[in-house]
Coordinates of C-alpha atoms in Angstrom, one line a residue:
M1 CA 0.6 -24.5 26.1
S2 CA 3.5 -22.1 26.3
L3 CA 3.5 -19.3 23.8
A4 CA 6.6 -17.3 22.7
V5 CA 7.5 -14.5 20.3
V6 CA 10.6 -15.3 18.3
P7 CA 12.4 -12.8 16.0
C8 CA 13.1 -13.7 12.3
T9 CA 16.2 -12.2 10.8
D10 CA 16.4 -14.1 7.5
R11 CA 14.7 -12.7 4.4
A12 CA 14.2 -16.0 2.7
V13 CA 12.7 -17.6 5.8
W14 CA 10.5 -14.6 6.4
D15 CA 9.1 -14.4 2.9
G16 CA 8.5 -18.2 3.2
Y17 CA 6.3 -17.5 6.1
V18 CA 4.3 -14.9 4.1
E19 CA 3.8 -17.6 1.4
R20 CA 2.9 -20.3 3.9
F21 CA 0.2 -18.1 5.6
R22 CA -0.9 -16.7 2.2
G23 CA 0.0 -13.3 3.5
H24 CA -0.3 -9.8 2.0
P25 CA 2.6 -8.2 0.1
Q26 CA 2.8 -5.4 2.7
Q27 CA 4.1 -8.1 5.0
L28 CA 7.0 -9.0 2.6
W29 CA 10.6 -8.4 3.8
G30 CA 11.2 -5.8 1.0
W31 CA 8.3 -3.6 2.1
G32 CA 9.6 -3.5 5.6
E33 CA 13.1 -2.6 4.3
T34 CA 11.7 0.3 2.4
K35 CA 9.8 1.6 5.4
A36 CA 13.0 1.3 7.5
M37 CA 14.7 3.6 5.0
H38 CA 12.0 6.2 5.5
G39 CA 11.4 6.9 9.2
W40 CA 10.3 3.5 10.6
S41 CA 12.0 0.6 12.2
V42 CA 11.0 -3.0 11.6
D43 CA 10.6 -6.0 13.8
R44 CA 9.6 -9.3 12.2
V45 CA 8.3 -11.9 14.7
V46 CA 6.8 -15.4 14.8
V47 CA 4.4 -16.5 17.5
T48 CA 4.9 -20.2 18.5
D49 CA 3.6 -22.6 21.0
D50 CA 5.7 -25.6 22.2
E51 CA 5.7 -27.2 18.8
N52 CA 3.9 -25.1 16.1
I53 CA 4.1 -21.7 14.4
L54 CA 0.7 -20.1 15.1
G55 CA 1.2 -16.8 13.2
C56 CA 3.6 -14.0 12.4
A57 CA 3.7 -10.3 11.8
Q58 CA 6.0 -7.6 10.4
L59 CA 5.8 -4.8 12.9
L60 CA 6.5 -1.2 11.9
I61 CA 7.6 1.0 14.7
R62 CA 7.4 4.8 14.5
K63 CA 9.0 6.9 17.3
L64 CA 6.6 9.5 18.8
P65 CA 7.3 12.6 20.9
L66 CA 7.5 12.1 24.6
P67 CA 5.6 11.0 26.5
F68 CA 4.0 8.6 23.9
R69 CA 7.3 6.9 22.9
A70 CA 6.2 4.8 19.9
L71 CA 3.4 3.5 17.7
V72 CA 3.6 -0.1 16.6
Y73 CA 1.7 -0.8 13.4
V74 CA 1.0 -4.0 11.4
P75 CA 0.0 -3.2 7.8
R76 CA -2.3 -5.9 6.4
G77 CA -1.4 -8.3 9.1
P78 CA -0.9 -10.3 11.3
M79 CA -0.9 -13.6 9.4
C80 CA -2.7 -16.4 11.2
S81 CA -5.9 -18.5 11.2
A82 CA -9.0 -17.2 12.8
E83 CA -8.7 -19.9 15.4
N84 CA -5.3 -18.7 16.6
A85 CA -5.9 -14.9 16.1
T86 CA -6.8 -14.1 19.7
A87 CA -3.7 -15.8 21.0
V88 CA -1.4 -14.4 18.4
L89 CA -2.6 -10.9 18.9
G90 CA -2.3 -11.2 22.6
Q91 CA 1.4 -12.1 22.3
L92 CA 2.0 -9.4 19.7
A93 CA 0.5 -6.8 22.1
K94 CA 2.7 -7.9 25.0
H95 CA 5.8 -7.8 22.7
A96 CA 4.9 -4.3 21.4
S97 CA 4.6 -3.1 25.0
S98 CA 7.7 -4.7 26.5
R99 CA 10.1 -4.5 23.5
H100 CA 9.0 -1.2 21.9
R101 CA 7.1 0.5 24.7
G102 CA 4.3 1.4 22.3
V103 CA 1.4 3.6 23.2
A104 CA -0.7 1.3 21.1
L105 CA -0.6 -1.7 18.7
S106 CA -2.5 -0.7 15.5
I107 CA -3.4 -3.4 13.0
E108 CA -5.1 -3.2 9.6
P109 CA -5.6 -6.9 8.8
D110 CA -6.3 -8.4 5.4
W111 CA -9.4 -10.0 6.8
D112 CA -13.0 -9.4 5.8
A113 CA -15.4 -7.4 8.0
E114 CA -18.0 -9.5 9.8
S115 CA -15.9 -12.6 9.6
P116 CA -14.8 -14.9 12.4
Y117 CA -11.7 -12.9 12.7
E118 CA -13.6 -9.9 14.0
G119 CA -14.7 -11.6 17.2
A120 CA -11.2 -12.9 17.7
V121 CA -9.7 -9.5 17.4
A122 CA -12.2 -8.0 19.9
A123 CA -11.5 -10.8 22.3
A124 CA -7.8 -9.9 22.3
G125 CA -8.7 -6.4 23.6
F126 CA -8.6 -4.4 20.3
K127 CA -11.2 -1.7 19.4
P128 CA -12.0 -0.1 16.1
S129 CA -10.1 3.1 15.4
G130 CA -10.5 6.0 13.0
N131 CA -6.7 6.4 12.6
T132 CA -6.8 4.7 9.3
V133 CA -3.9 4.3 6.9
L134 CA -5.1 1.6 4.5
I135 CA -8.7 2.1 3.3
P136 CA -10.9 -0.9 4.2
R137 CA -13.5 -0.3 1.5
T138 CA -12.0 -1.7 -1.6
L139 CA -12.5 -3.8 -4.7
I140 CA -11.0 -7.3 -4.8
L141 CA -11.2 -9.5 -7.9
D142 CA -10.9 -13.3 -8.0
L143 CA -8.1 -14.1 -10.5
A144 CA -9.3 -17.7 -10.7
K145 CA -11.9 -16.3 -13.1
T146 CA -11.5 -16.4 -16.9
D147 CA -11.2 -13.3 -19.0
D148 CA -14.8 -13.6 -20.0
E149 CA -15.9 -14.0 -16.4
L150 CA -14.0 -10.9 -15.3
M151 CA -15.3 -8.8 -18.2
A152 CA -18.9 -9.9 -17.5
D153 CA -18.8 -7.8 -14.3
M154 CA -17.6 -4.7 -16.1
S155 CA -19.7 -2.0 -17.8
K156 CA -20.2 -2.2 -21.5
S157 CA -18.1 0.9 -22.1
T158 CA -15.2 -0.4 -20.0
R159 CA -15.1 -3.6 -22.0
A160 CA -15.1 -1.6 -25.2
N161 CA -12.3 0.7 -24.0
I162 CA -10.2 -2.3 -23.0
R163 CA -10.7 -4.0 -26.3
K164 CA -9.9 -0.8 -28.2
A165 CA -6.7 -0.4 -26.2
M166 CA -5.6 -4.0 -26.7
R167 CA -6.1 -3.8 -30.5
S168 CA -3.9 -0.7 -30.7
D169 CA -0.1 -0.6 -31.3
V170 CA 0.5 0.1 -27.6
D171 CA 2.8 -2.5 -26.0
F172 CA 1.7 -3.5 -22.5
R173 CA 4.6 -5.0 -20.5
K174 CA 6.5 -4.8 -17.3
V175 CA 8.9 -1.9 -16.6
Q176 CA 12.4 -3.3 -16.5
T177 CA 15.1 -0.6 -16.2
A178 CA 16.0 2.3 -14.0
A179 CA 15.5 4.6 -17.0
E180 CA 11.9 3.3 -17.5
L181 CA 11.3 3.8 -13.8
E182 CA 12.2 7.5 -14.1
R183 CA 9.5 7.8 -16.9
V184 CA 7.0 6.2 -14.5
L185 CA 7.9 8.8 -11.8
G186 CA 7.5 11.6 -14.4
I187 CA 3.9 10.4 -15.2
Y188 CA 3.1 9.9 -11.6
H189 CA 4.1 13.6 -10.8
E190 CA 1.9 14.7 -13.8
T191 CA -1.0 12.6 -12.6
A192 CA -0.7 13.8 -9.0
S193 CA -0.7 17.4 -10.1
R194 CA -3.7 16.9 -12.3
A195 CA -5.7 14.9 -9.7
G196 CA -4.6 17.0 -6.7
F197 CA -3.2 14.2 -4.5
G198 CA 0.1 14.2 -2.5
I199 CA 3.0 11.9 -3.2
H200 CA 6.4 11.0 -1.6
E201 CA 9.8 12.1 -2.7
D202 CA 11.1 10.1 -5.7
Q203 CA 13.7 8.2 -3.7
Y204 CA 10.9 6.5 -1.8
Y205 CA 9.6 4.9 -5.0
R206 CA 13.0 4.0 -6.2
D207 CA 13.6 2.2 -2.9
I208 CA 10.4 0.2 -3.3
F209 CA 11.4 -0.9 -6.8
A210 CA 14.9 -2.0 -5.6
N211 CA 13.8 -3.6 -2.3
L212 CA 10.8 -5.6 -3.5
G213 CA 12.3 -6.6 -6.8
E214 CA 10.0 -9.1 -8.5
G215 CA 7.5 -8.5 -5.7
S216 CA 6.8 -5.0 -7.0
P217 CA 5.9 -5.3 -10.7
I218 CA 5.1 -2.2 -12.7
I219 CA 2.9 -2.7 -15.8
G220 CA 3.4 0.0 -18.4
A221 CA 1.7 1.0 -21.6
F222 CA 4.4 1.8 -24.2
D223 CA 4.0 3.5 -27.5
G224 CA 7.5 2.8 -28.9
D225 CA 9.8 4.4 -26.2
Q226 CA 7.1 6.6 -24.9
L227 CA 5.4 5.6 -21.7
L228 CA 1.7 6.5 -21.7
A229 CA 0.4 4.9 -18.5
F230 CA 1.3 2.5 -15.7
V231 CA 0.0 0.4 -12.8
W232 CA 2.4 -0.3 -10.0
L233 CA 1.7 -3.2 -7.7
S234 CA 3.2 -5.2 -4.9
R235 CA 2.5 -9.0 -4.9
S236 CA 2.8 -12.1 -2.8
G237 CA 1.8 -15.5 -3.9
A238 CA -1.8 -14.9 -2.7
T239 CA -2.4 -11.3 -3.5
A240 CA -1.7 -8.5 -6.0
F241 CA -2.1 -5.1 -4.4
E242 CA -2.2 -1.9 -6.3
L243 CA 0.2 0.7 -5.0
Y244 CA 0.2 3.5 -7.6
G245 CA -1.0 4.4 -11.0
G246 CA -0.8 7.2 -13.6
V247 CA -1.5 8.2 -17.1
S248 CA -0.2 10.9 -19.3
A249 CA -2.4 13.4 -21.1
E250 CA -1.8 11.5 -24.4
G251 CA -2.6 8.2 -22.6
Q252 CA -5.8 9.7 -21.4
K253 CA -6.8 10.7 -24.9
Q254 CA -6.1 7.2 -26.1
R255 CA -7.8 5.6 -23.0
V256 CA -4.8 3.3 -22.5
N257 CA -5.5 3.5 -18.7
Y258 CA -8.2 0.9 -19.4
G259 CA -5.8 -1.3 -21.3
V260 CA -3.0 -1.1 -18.7
K261 CA -5.4 -2.0 -15.9
W262 CA -6.5 -5.0 -17.8
A263 CA -2.9 -5.9 -18.7
A264 CA -2.1 -5.7 -14.9
L265 CA -4.9 -8.0 -14.0
R266 CA -3.8 -10.6 -16.5
A267 CA -0.1 -10.3 -15.6
M268 CA -0.8 -10.9 -12.0
R269 CA -2.9 -14.0 -12.8
E270 CA -0.1 -15.3 -14.9
D271 CA 2.3 -14.7 -12.0
G272 CA 0.1 -17.0 -9.9
C273 CA -1.7 -14.5 -7.7
G274 CA -5.2 -15.6 -6.6
R275 CA -6.7 -12.1 -5.9
Y276 CA -6.3 -8.6 -7.1
D277 CA -6.9 -5.7 -4.6
F278 CA -7.5 -2.3 -6.1
N279 CA -6.3 -0.7 -2.8
G280 CA -9.2 1.4 -1.5
L281 CA -12.3 3.2 -2.7
L282 CA -13.0 6.8 -1.9
N283 CA -15.6 9.2 -3.3
D284 CA -13.3 10.6 -6.0
G285 CA -12.7 10.3 -9.7
I286 CA -9.9 7.7 -9.3
S287 CA -12.3 5.4 -7.3
D288 CA -15.0 5.9 -9.9
F289 CA -12.6 4.6 -12.5
K290 CA -11.7 1.6 -10.4
K291 CA -15.4 0.7 -9.8
Q292 CA -15.9 0.3 -13.6
F293 CA -14.1 -3.0 -13.4
A294 CA -16.7 -4.8 -11.2
K295 CA -20.2 -4.6 -9.9
H296 CA -19.3 -5.4 -6.3
E297 CA -17.3 -3.9 -3.5
N298 CA -15.4 -5.5 -0.6
M299 CA -15.1 -4.4 3.0
L300 CA -12.1 -5.4 5.1
M301 CA -12.0 -5.1 8.9
G302 CA -10.4 -1.7 8.9
T303 CA -8.2 -0.3 11.7
W304 CA -8.2 -1.8 15.2
E305 CA -6.0 -0.6 18.1
K306 CA -5.1 -2.0 21.5
P307 CA -4.1 0.5 24.1
L308 CA -0.7 -0.3 25.7
S309 CA -0.3 2.8 27.8
P310 CA -2.4 5.0 30.2
L311 CA -1.6 7.8 27.7
Y312 CA -3.5 6.1 24.9
P313 CA -6.7 8.3 25.3
V314 CA -4.5 11.4 24.8
Y315 CA -2.8 9.9 21.8
A316 CA -6.1 8.8 20.2
R317 CA -7.3 12.4 20.4
A318 CA -4.1 14.0 19.2
M319 CA -3.3 11.6 16.3
P320 CA -6.0 12.9 13.8
A321 CA -4.8 16.5 14.3
A322 CA -1.2 15.5 13.8
R323 CA -2.1 13.7 10.6
K324 CA -3.9 16.7 9.2
G325 CA -0.8 18.8 10.1
L326 CA 1.5 16.3 8.2
Q327 CA -0.8 16.4 5.2
A328 CA -0.8 20.2 5.2
A329 CA 3.0 20.2 5.4
R330 CA 3.3 17.8 2.4
K331 CA 1.0 20.0 0.3
G332 CA 3.0 23.1 1.3
L333 CA 6.2 21.3 0.3
Q334 CA 4.8 20.4 -3.1
A335 CA 3.6 23.9 -3.7
A336 CA 7.0 25.3 -2.7
R337 CA 8.8 23.0 -5.1
K338 CA 6.5 24.0 -7.9
A339 CA 7.1 27.7 -7.2
L340 CA 10.8 27.4 -6.9
P341 CA 11.7 27.1 -10.6
A342 CA 9.6 30.1 -11.6
A343 CA 10.9 32.1 -8.7
R344 CA 14.5 31.4 -9.8
S345 CA 13.7 32.5 -13.4
K346 CA 12.3 35.8 -12.0
G347 CA 15.2 36.3 -9.6
L348 CA 12.9 36.0 -6.6
P349 CA 14.4 34.2 -3.5
A350 CA 11.1 34.0 -1.6
A351 CA 10.1 30.6 -2.9
R352 CA 13.6 29.2 -2.1
R353 CA 13.2 30.4 1.5
L354 CA 9.7 28.9 1.7
L355 CA 11.0 25.5 0.4
K356 CA 13.7 25.4 3.1
R357 CA 11.2 26.4 5.8
V358 CA 8.7 23.7 4.8
T359 CA 11.3 21.0 4.4
R360 CA 12.5 21.5 7.9
R361 CA 9.0 20.7 9.3

């Protein structure tokens, strides 16, 4: 059997492969387009034998400083059967090395831990890595269940909060316009400031909304024209995947964050998705809120890497420190942006100089 790696340059054909393999929404064409607009390049490839398509993957390539050259990363992929996983991954690794000169091929598959896939990945020469982007510990709900079955796994107080929200005058529906998207971003900034987590620049989120289209629904809780809360997802035919969420102070007071989460679950089921992934659980307040919606947790395989260069050991040691530096830079940028308006009003140029300095990092 002769194996080959073939590029795919047609959006409709590629997204058809994602549906065929019941792939994750982070493998959709539109997600790759967004990443390509923000520092990555994209390579979508299909692995074939003489007659059949064995699997496919959307590769994201990030240039690295010399001598490392590049990291090749597959978010929630590749897409293939467990039977073909070793062969597919072997071909992808060769392609990442020859075509992109990667220091490593990093994958974070949408596959369960301790499944037949794990042995296939190890057999292809991959090893577990701590350089994690997408958190493997998560909560995935089966959307084939009825409302009553889903609610049976929730706490009593969660069910009560959902029912109260759904009986209110709040309208739960999809965000439809650019103006509504700007209200979403306003609440997201408010939520990030309150909870203390970092976010991207606004244009990144606008690009997701434009590039994914119907593949990136936002469910909002509206009180008239006022947006109180939202859940932002990406979805393929198989999976709905939470990207972002936020609630205003007034929305918190009314507890509409319970109602909007429930509305998102039901909307994704109506759209034909089979599973709903809450996108990671940490030991924080946001995760505590997520865990109220079920009694179980799910564990995916996590991050696995295959070294493609003799410099990989150096890269593996340097990457965690570089990531911490990037996170510190983002926090500094956000702090500077907050300080700038006040500094302007007081006639102080220091914050402006700080903003320019951090932005150049």
